[in-house]
PDB file of C-alpha atoms in Angstrom:
ATOM      1  CA  GLU A   1     -13.693  11.027  11.319  1.00 52.00           C
ATOM      2  CA  GLN A   2     -11.432   9.339   8.803  1.00 63.00           C
ATOM      3  CA  LYS A   3     -11.518  10.625   5.239  1.00 87.00           C
ATOM      4  CA  GLU A   4      -9.606   7.709   3.739  1.00 90.00           C
ATOM      5  CA  VAL A   5     -11.329   4.943   1.824  1.00 89.00           C
ATOM      6  CA  PRO A   6     -11.092   2.028   4.307  1.00 89.00           C
ATOM      7  CA  VAL A   7      -8.760  -0.323   2.465  1.00 94.00           C
ATOM      8  CA  GLY A   8      -5.966  -2.184   4.211  1.00 96.00           C
ATOM      9  CA  ALA A   9      -3.285  -4.544   2.943  1.00 98.00           C
ATOM     10  CA  VAL A  10      -0.712  -6.907   4.416  1.00 99.00           C
ATOM     11  CA  ILE A  11       2.084  -8.881   2.789  1.00 99.00           C
ATOM     12  CA  VAL A  12       2.985 -12.221   4.314  1.00 99.00           C
ATOM     13  CA  TYR A  13       6.334 -13.996   3.926  1.00 98.00           C
ATOM     14  CA  LYS A  14       7.036 -17.307   5.673  1.00 97.00           C
ATOM     15  CA  ASN A  15       3.945 -16.877   7.893  1.00 97.00           C
ATOM     16  CA  SER A  16       4.979 -13.398   9.062  1.00 98.00           C
ATOM     17  CA  ILE A  17       3.610  -9.999   8.102  1.00 99.00           C
ATOM     18  CA  ILE A  18       6.488  -8.076   6.539  1.00 99.00           C
ATOM     19  CA  GLY A  19       4.558  -5.185   5.050  1.00 99.00           C
ATOM     20  CA  LYS A  20       1.299  -3.470   5.819  1.00 98.00           C
ATOM     21  CA  GLY A  21      -0.510  -0.401   4.664  1.00 98.00           C
ATOM     22  CA  PHE A  22      -3.776   1.451   4.607  1.00 97.00           C
ATOM     23  CA  ASN A  23      -4.993   4.097   2.207  1.00 96.00           C
ATOM     24  CA  GLN A  24      -3.289   7.423   2.937  1.00 96.00           C
ATOM     25  CA  VAL A  25      -4.245   9.336  -0.205  1.00 95.00           C
ATOM     26  CA  GLU A  26      -6.020  12.148   1.649  1.00 93.00           C
ATOM     27  CA  MET A  27      -3.586  12.328   4.547  1.00 94.00           C
ATOM     28  CA  LEU A  28      -0.486  12.492   2.332  1.00 95.00           C
ATOM     29  CA  LYS A  29      -2.170  14.303  -0.574  1.00 95.00           C
ATOM     30  CA  ASP A  30      -0.649  11.569  -2.750  1.00 97.00           C
ATOM     31  CA  PRO A  31      -2.788   9.734  -5.318  1.00 97.00           C
ATOM     32  CA  THR A  32      -0.380   6.774  -5.247  1.00 98.00           C
ATOM     33  CA  ALA A  33      -0.668   6.208  -1.478  1.00 98.00           C
ATOM     34  CA  HIS A  34      -2.934   3.164  -1.780  1.00 98.00           C
ATOM     35  CA  ALA A  35      -2.778   0.423   0.848  1.00 98.00           C
ATOM     36  CA  GLU A  36      -1.165  -2.047  -1.572  1.00 99.00           C
ATOM     37  CA  MET A  37       1.546   0.397  -2.659  1.00 99.00           C
ATOM     38  CA  ILE A  38       2.491   1.190   0.925  1.00 99.00           C
ATOM     39  CA  ALA A  39       2.541  -2.505   1.878  1.00 99.00           C
ATOM     40  CA  ILE A  40       4.681  -3.379  -1.164  1.00 99.00           C
ATOM     41  CA  SER A  41       7.199  -0.638  -0.301  1.00 99.00           C
ATOM     42  CA  ALA A  42       7.402  -1.826   3.306  1.00 99.00           C
ATOM     43  CA  ALA A  43       7.849  -5.479   2.287  1.00 99.00           C
ATOM     44  CA  ALA A  44      10.531  -4.612  -0.274  1.00 99.00           C
ATOM     45  CA  ALA A  45      12.398  -2.604   2.374  1.00 99.00           C
ATOM     46  CA  PHE A  46      12.098  -5.483   4.850  1.00 99.00           C
ATOM     47  CA  LEU A  47      13.443  -8.047   2.364  1.00 99.00           C
ATOM     48  CA  GLU A  48      15.905  -5.556   0.867  1.00 98.00           C
ATOM     49  CA  SER A  49      14.677  -6.654  -2.545  1.00 98.00           C
ATOM     50  CA  LYS A  50      12.368  -5.347  -5.238  1.00 98.00           C
ATOM     51  CA  TRP A  51      11.179  -8.925  -5.820  1.00 98.00           C
ATOM     52  CA  LEU A  52       8.548 -10.286  -3.441  1.00 98.00           C
ATOM     53  CA  LYS A  53       8.592 -13.754  -5.010  1.00 96.00           C
ATOM     54  CA  ASP A  54       7.620 -15.840  -1.985  1.00 96.00           C
ATOM     55  CA  CYS A  55       4.983 -13.484  -0.611  1.00 99.00           C
ATOM     56  CA  THR A  56       1.205 -13.284  -0.520  1.00 99.00           C
ATOM     57  CA  LEU A  57      -0.663  -9.984  -0.615  1.00 99.00           C
ATOM     58  CA  TYR A  58      -3.967  -9.783   1.260  1.00 99.00           C
ATOM     59  CA  VAL A  59      -6.112  -6.701   0.654  1.00 98.00           C
ATOM     60  CA  THR A  60      -9.620  -5.564   1.546  1.00 96.00           C
ATOM     61  CA  MET A  61     -10.676  -4.673  -2.001  1.00 96.00           C
ATOM     62  CA  GLU A  62      -9.754  -5.714  -5.524  1.00 97.00           C
ATOM     63  CA  PRO A  63      -6.703  -3.716  -6.652  1.00 98.00           C
ATOM     64  CA  CYS A  64      -6.906  -0.830  -9.116  1.00 98.00           C
ATOM     65  CA  PRO A  65      -4.783  -0.718 -12.318  1.00 98.00           C
ATOM     66  CA  MET A  66      -1.888   1.060 -10.592  1.00 98.00           C
ATOM     67  CA  CYS A  67      -1.748  -1.441  -7.743  1.00 98.00           C
ATOM     68  CA  ALA A  68      -2.178  -4.415 -10.077  1.00 98.00           C
ATOM     69  CA  GLY A  69       0.806  -3.108 -12.043  1.00 97.00           C
ATOM     70  CA  ALA A  70       2.879  -2.803  -8.869  1.00 98.00           C
ATOM     71  CA  ILE A  71       1.922  -6.363  -7.901  1.00 98.00           C
ATOM     72  CA  ILE A  72       3.189  -7.547 -11.299  1.00 97.00           C
ATOM     73  CA  LEU A  73       6.390  -5.488 -11.094  1.00 97.00           C
ATOM     74  CA  SER A  74       7.208  -6.765  -7.601  1.00 98.00           C
ATOM     75  CA  ARG A  75       6.604 -10.388  -8.699  1.00 98.00           C
ATOM     76  CA  ILE A  76       4.127 -11.188  -5.933  1.00 98.00           C
ATOM     77  CA  PRO A  77       2.887 -14.692  -6.828  1.00 98.00           C
ATOM     78  CA  LYS A  78      -0.373 -14.730  -4.872  1.00 98.00           C
ATOM     79  CA  LEU A  79      -3.096 -12.167  -4.223  1.00 98.00           C
ATOM     80  CA  VAL A  80      -6.119 -12.604  -1.954  1.00 98.00           C
ATOM     81  CA  PHE A  81      -8.727  -9.854  -1.812  1.00 98.00           C
ATOM     82  CA  GLY A  82     -12.090  -9.203  -0.186  1.00 96.00           C
ATOM     83  CA  CYS A  83     -14.710  -7.375  -2.224  1.00 94.00           C
ATOM     84  CA  TYR A  84     -14.746  -6.824  -5.950  1.00 95.00           C
ATOM     85  CA  ASP A  85     -14.438  -3.263  -7.256  1.00 94.00           C
ATOM     86  CA  PRO A  86     -16.905  -2.590 -10.086  1.00 92.00           C
ATOM     87  CA  LYS A  87     -15.374   0.832 -10.828  1.00 92.00           C
ATOM     88  CA  MET A  88     -11.620   0.144 -10.861  1.00 94.00           C
ATOM     89  CA  GLY A  89     -11.154  -3.598 -10.348  1.00 95.00           C
ATOM     90  CA  SER A  90      -8.128  -4.811 -12.274  1.00 96.00           C
ATOM     91  CA  THR A  91      -7.834  -8.453 -11.305  1.00 94.00           C
ATOM     92  CA  GLY A  92     -10.951  -9.688 -13.034  1.00 91.00           C
ATOM     93  CA  THR A  93     -13.796  -7.191 -12.741  1.00 93.00           C
ATOM     94  CA  LEU A  94     -12.919  -4.553 -15.368  1.00 94.00           C
ATOM     95  CA  TYR A  95      -9.452  -5.700 -16.360  1.00 94.00           C
ATOM     96  CA  THR A  96      -7.382  -8.797 -15.732  1.00 94.00           C
ATOM     97  CA  ILE A  97      -3.943  -7.236 -15.476  1.00 95.00           C
ATOM     98  CA  THR A  98      -2.624  -9.825 -13.033  1.00 94.00           C
ATOM     99  CA  GLU A  99      -3.249 -12.665 -15.489  1.00 93.00           C
ATOM    100  CA  ASP A 100      -2.349 -10.932 -18.759  1.00 93.00           C
ATOM    101  CA  LYS A 101      -0.096 -13.394 -20.618  1.00 93.00           C
ATOM    102  CA  ARG A 102       1.569 -10.533 -22.506  1.00 95.00           C
ATOM    103  CA  LEU A 103       3.247  -9.451 -19.274  1.00 93.00           C
ATOM    104  CA  ASN A 104       6.310 -11.115 -17.780  1.00 90.00           C
ATOM    105  CA  HIS A 105       4.571 -12.307 -14.614  1.00 94.00           C
ATOM    106  CA  SER A 106       1.129 -13.524 -13.610  1.00 91.00           C
ATOM    107  CA  VAL A 107      -0.475 -13.698 -10.197  1.00 96.00           C
ATOM    108  CA  HIS A 108      -2.601 -16.457  -8.710  1.00 97.00           C
ATOM    109  CA  THR A 109      -5.635 -14.469  -7.565  1.00 97.00           C
ATOM    110  CA  ILE A 110      -8.352 -15.427  -5.100  1.00 97.00           C
ATOM    111  CA  GLY A 111     -11.142 -12.856  -4.912  1.00 96.00           C
ATOM    112  CA  GLY A 112     -14.320 -12.454  -2.929  1.00 92.00           C
ATOM    113  CA  VAL A 113     -12.884 -13.665   0.383  1.00 93.00           C
ATOM    114  CA  MET A 114     -15.196 -12.282   3.073  1.00 90.00           C
ATOM    115  CA  ASP A 115     -16.759 -10.205   0.302  1.00 85.00           C
ATOM    116  CA  ASP A 116     -19.770  -9.263   2.421  1.00 87.00           C
ATOM    117  CA  VAL A 117     -17.674  -7.946   5.319  1.00 88.00           C
ATOM    118  CA  SER A 118     -15.350  -5.894   3.105  1.00 87.00           C
ATOM    119  CA  GLY A 119     -18.176  -4.733   0.871  1.00 86.00           C
ATOM    120  CA  ASN A 120     -20.310  -3.585   3.796  1.00 83.00           C
ATOM    121  CA  LEU A 121     -17.399  -1.656   5.297  1.00 83.00           C
ATOM    122  CA  LEU A 122     -16.943   0.235   2.043  1.00 84.00           C
ATOM    123  CA  LYS A 123     -20.684   0.759   1.518  1.00 81.00           C
ATOM    124  CA  GLU A 124     -21.011   2.309   4.975  1.00 83.00           C
ATOM    125  CA  PHE A 125     -18.019   4.560   4.339  1.00 83.00           C
ATOM    126  CA  PHE A 126     -19.416   5.874   1.060  1.00 79.00           C
ATOM    127  CA  LYS A 127     -22.911   6.212   2.507  1.00 77.00           C
ATOM    128  CA  GLY A 128     -21.414   8.501   5.145  1.00 70.00           C
ATOM    129  CA  LYS A 129     -19.529  10.491   2.497  1.00 67.00           C
ATOM    130  CA  ARG A 130     -22.748  11.139   0.575  1.00 63.00           C
ATOM    131  CA  LYS A 131     -24.391  12.640   3.704  1.00 65.00           C
ATOM    132  CA  VAL A 132     -21.667  15.257   4.056  1.00 53.00           C
TER     133      VAL A 132
END
């Protein structure tokens, strides 16, 4: 039985996946080990650059503030996510970090893609956690 929140992320560059990740917070005992952070690190290593300017990040759930900040810092121009996150969503639900004009970069964001599929996956996970 997996204890991780079921969130996955991939980064695409020129039609190829160059970075991928899944939540590993529990496994690594690391609060920063979110799917997006792991995918960003992998993509930066692949490109040998901290800038991911020509990439798109796809992720199961709307990024949290930490991940939204990393998306800004890595200069990812496009973000596509599945379900909205009413508790930590930082690309439109609670905050709009990725479009904050005070920052030096903004991200074209498309949310709610396959929202029902992603949302149901997370609902089932948390329903199972509450039974334990």
